[in-house]
Coordinates of N, CA and C and ligand atoms in Angstrom, one line a residue:
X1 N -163.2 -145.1 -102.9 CA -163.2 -145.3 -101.5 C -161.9 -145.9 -101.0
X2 N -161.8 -145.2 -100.2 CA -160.2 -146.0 -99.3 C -160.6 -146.7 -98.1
X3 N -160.1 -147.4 -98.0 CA -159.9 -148.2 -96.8 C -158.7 -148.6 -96.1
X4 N -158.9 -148.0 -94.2 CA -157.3 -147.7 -93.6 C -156.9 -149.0 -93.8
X5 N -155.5 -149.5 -94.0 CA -154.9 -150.4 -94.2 C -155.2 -151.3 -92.8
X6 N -154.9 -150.5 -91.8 CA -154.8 -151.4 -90.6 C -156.5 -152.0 -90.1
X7 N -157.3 -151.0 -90.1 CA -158.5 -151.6 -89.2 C -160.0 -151.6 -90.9
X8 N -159.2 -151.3 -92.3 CA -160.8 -151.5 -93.1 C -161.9 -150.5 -92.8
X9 N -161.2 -148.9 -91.8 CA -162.3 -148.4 -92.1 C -162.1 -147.5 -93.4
X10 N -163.6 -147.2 -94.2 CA -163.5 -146.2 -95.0 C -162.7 -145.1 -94.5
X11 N -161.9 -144.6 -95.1 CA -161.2 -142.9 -94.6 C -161.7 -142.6 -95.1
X12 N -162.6 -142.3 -96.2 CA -163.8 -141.3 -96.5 C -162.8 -140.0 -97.4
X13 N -161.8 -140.6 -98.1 CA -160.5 -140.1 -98.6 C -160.8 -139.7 -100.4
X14 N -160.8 -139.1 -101.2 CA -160.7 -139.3 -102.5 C -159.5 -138.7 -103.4
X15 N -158.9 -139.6 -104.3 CA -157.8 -139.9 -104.8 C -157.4 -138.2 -105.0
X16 N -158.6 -137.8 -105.4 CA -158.1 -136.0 -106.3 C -158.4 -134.7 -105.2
X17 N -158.6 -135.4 -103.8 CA -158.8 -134.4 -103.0 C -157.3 -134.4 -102.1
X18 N -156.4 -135.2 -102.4 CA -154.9 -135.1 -101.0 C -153.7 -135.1 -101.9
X19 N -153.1 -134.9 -101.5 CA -151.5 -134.5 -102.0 C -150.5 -135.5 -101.6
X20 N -149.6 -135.8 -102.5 CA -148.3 -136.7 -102.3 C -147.8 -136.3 -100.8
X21 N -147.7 -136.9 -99.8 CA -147.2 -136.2 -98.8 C -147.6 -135.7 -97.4
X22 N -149.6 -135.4 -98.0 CA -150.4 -135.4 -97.2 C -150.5 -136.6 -95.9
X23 N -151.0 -135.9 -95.0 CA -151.2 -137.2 -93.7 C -152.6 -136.9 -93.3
X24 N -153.2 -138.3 -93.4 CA -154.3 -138.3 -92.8 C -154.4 -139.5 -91.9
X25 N -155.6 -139.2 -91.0 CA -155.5 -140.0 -90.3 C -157.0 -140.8 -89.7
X26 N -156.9 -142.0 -89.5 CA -157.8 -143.2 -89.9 C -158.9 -142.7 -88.6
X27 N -160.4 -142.2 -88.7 CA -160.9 -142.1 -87.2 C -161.1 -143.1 -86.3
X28 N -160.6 -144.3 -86.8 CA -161.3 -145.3 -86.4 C -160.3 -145.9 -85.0
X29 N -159.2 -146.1 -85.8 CA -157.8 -146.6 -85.0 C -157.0 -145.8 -84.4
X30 N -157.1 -144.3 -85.3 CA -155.7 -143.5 -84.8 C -155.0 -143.1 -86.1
X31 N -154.6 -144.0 -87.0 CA -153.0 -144.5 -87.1 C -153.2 -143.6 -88.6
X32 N -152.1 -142.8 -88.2 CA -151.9 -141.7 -89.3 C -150.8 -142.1 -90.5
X33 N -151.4 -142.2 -92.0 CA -151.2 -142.5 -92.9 C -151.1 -141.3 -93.8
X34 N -149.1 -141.3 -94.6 CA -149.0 -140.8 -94.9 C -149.5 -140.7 -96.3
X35 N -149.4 -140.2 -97.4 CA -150.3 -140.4 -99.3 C -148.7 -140.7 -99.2
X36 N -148.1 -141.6 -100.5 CA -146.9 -141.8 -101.0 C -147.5 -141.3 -102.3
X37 N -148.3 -142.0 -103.4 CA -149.1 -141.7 -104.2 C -150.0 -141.4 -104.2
X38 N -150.8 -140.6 -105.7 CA -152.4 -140.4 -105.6 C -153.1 -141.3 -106.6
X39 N -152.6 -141.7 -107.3 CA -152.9 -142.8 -109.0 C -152.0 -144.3 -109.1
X40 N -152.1 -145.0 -108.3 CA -153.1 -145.0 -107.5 C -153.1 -144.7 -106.0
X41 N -153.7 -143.9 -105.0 CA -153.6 -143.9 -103.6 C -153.1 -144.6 -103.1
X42 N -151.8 -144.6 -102.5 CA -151.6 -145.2 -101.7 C -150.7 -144.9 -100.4
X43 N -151.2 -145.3 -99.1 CA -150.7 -145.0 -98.2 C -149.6 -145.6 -97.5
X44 N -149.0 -145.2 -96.1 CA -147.7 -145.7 -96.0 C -148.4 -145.1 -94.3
X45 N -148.4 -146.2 -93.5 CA -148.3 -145.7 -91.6 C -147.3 -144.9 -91.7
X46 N -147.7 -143.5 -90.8 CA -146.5 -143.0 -90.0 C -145.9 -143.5 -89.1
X47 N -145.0 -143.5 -88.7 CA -144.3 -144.3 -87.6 C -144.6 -143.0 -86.6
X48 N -145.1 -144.4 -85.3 CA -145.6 -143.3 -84.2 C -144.2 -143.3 -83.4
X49 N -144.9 -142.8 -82.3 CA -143.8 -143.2 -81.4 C -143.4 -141.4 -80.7
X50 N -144.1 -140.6 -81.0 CA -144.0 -139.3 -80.5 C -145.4 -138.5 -79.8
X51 N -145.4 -138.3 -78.9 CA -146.7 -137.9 -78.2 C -147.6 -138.7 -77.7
X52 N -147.9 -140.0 -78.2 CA -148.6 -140.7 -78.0 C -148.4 -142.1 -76.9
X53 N -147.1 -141.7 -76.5 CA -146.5 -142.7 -75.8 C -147.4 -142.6 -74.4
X54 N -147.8 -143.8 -74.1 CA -148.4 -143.7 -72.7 C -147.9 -144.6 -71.5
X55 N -147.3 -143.8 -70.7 CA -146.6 -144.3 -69.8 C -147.1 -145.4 -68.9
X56 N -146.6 -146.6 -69.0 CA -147.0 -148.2 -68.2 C -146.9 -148.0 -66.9
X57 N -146.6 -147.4 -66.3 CA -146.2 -147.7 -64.9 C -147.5 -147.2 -63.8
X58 N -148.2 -146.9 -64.7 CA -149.7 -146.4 -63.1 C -150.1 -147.5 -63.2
X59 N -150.3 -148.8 -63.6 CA -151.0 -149.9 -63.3 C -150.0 -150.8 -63.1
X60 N -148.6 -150.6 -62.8 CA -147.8 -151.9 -62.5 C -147.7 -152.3 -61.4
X61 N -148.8 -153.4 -61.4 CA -149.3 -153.7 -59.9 C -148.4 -155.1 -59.8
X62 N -147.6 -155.6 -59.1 CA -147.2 -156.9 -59.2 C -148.0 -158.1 -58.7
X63 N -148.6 -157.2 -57.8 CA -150.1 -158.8 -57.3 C -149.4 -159.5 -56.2
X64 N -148.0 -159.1 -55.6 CA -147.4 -159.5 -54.5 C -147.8 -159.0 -52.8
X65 N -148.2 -158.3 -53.1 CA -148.8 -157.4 -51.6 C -150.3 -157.7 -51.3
X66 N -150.9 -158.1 -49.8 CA -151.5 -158.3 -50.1 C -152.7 -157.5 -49.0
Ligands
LIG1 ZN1 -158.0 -147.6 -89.1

């Protein structure tokens, strides 16, 4: 059993089912983990920062107007 680094959910992952390289990703949080190893498993966050960017500015309300 694996458990995502970030949020402890099972990834429901097994050592002899993914590949050095493979990316999987956690259902819980998102946060897509790449395999570095398989013996023992271990993962490495992708660094996001593409696609998922969500733009701040529809709710930048300053609270000044009244
Ligand atoms: Zn997670």
């Amino acid at each position: 059993m694996v458990l995502c680094p970030e949020c402890d959910t099972d990834l429901d992952v097994q050592e002899d089912e993914v590949d050095e390289g493979e990316v999987i990703s956690c259902p819980e949080c998102g946060t897509d983990f790449e395999v570095i190893t398989t013996s023992p498993l271990e993962l490495k966050a992708v660094e996001a920062g593409y696609e998922e960017e969500e733009a701040l500015e529809e709710e930048s309300e300053d609270g000044d107007y009244s």
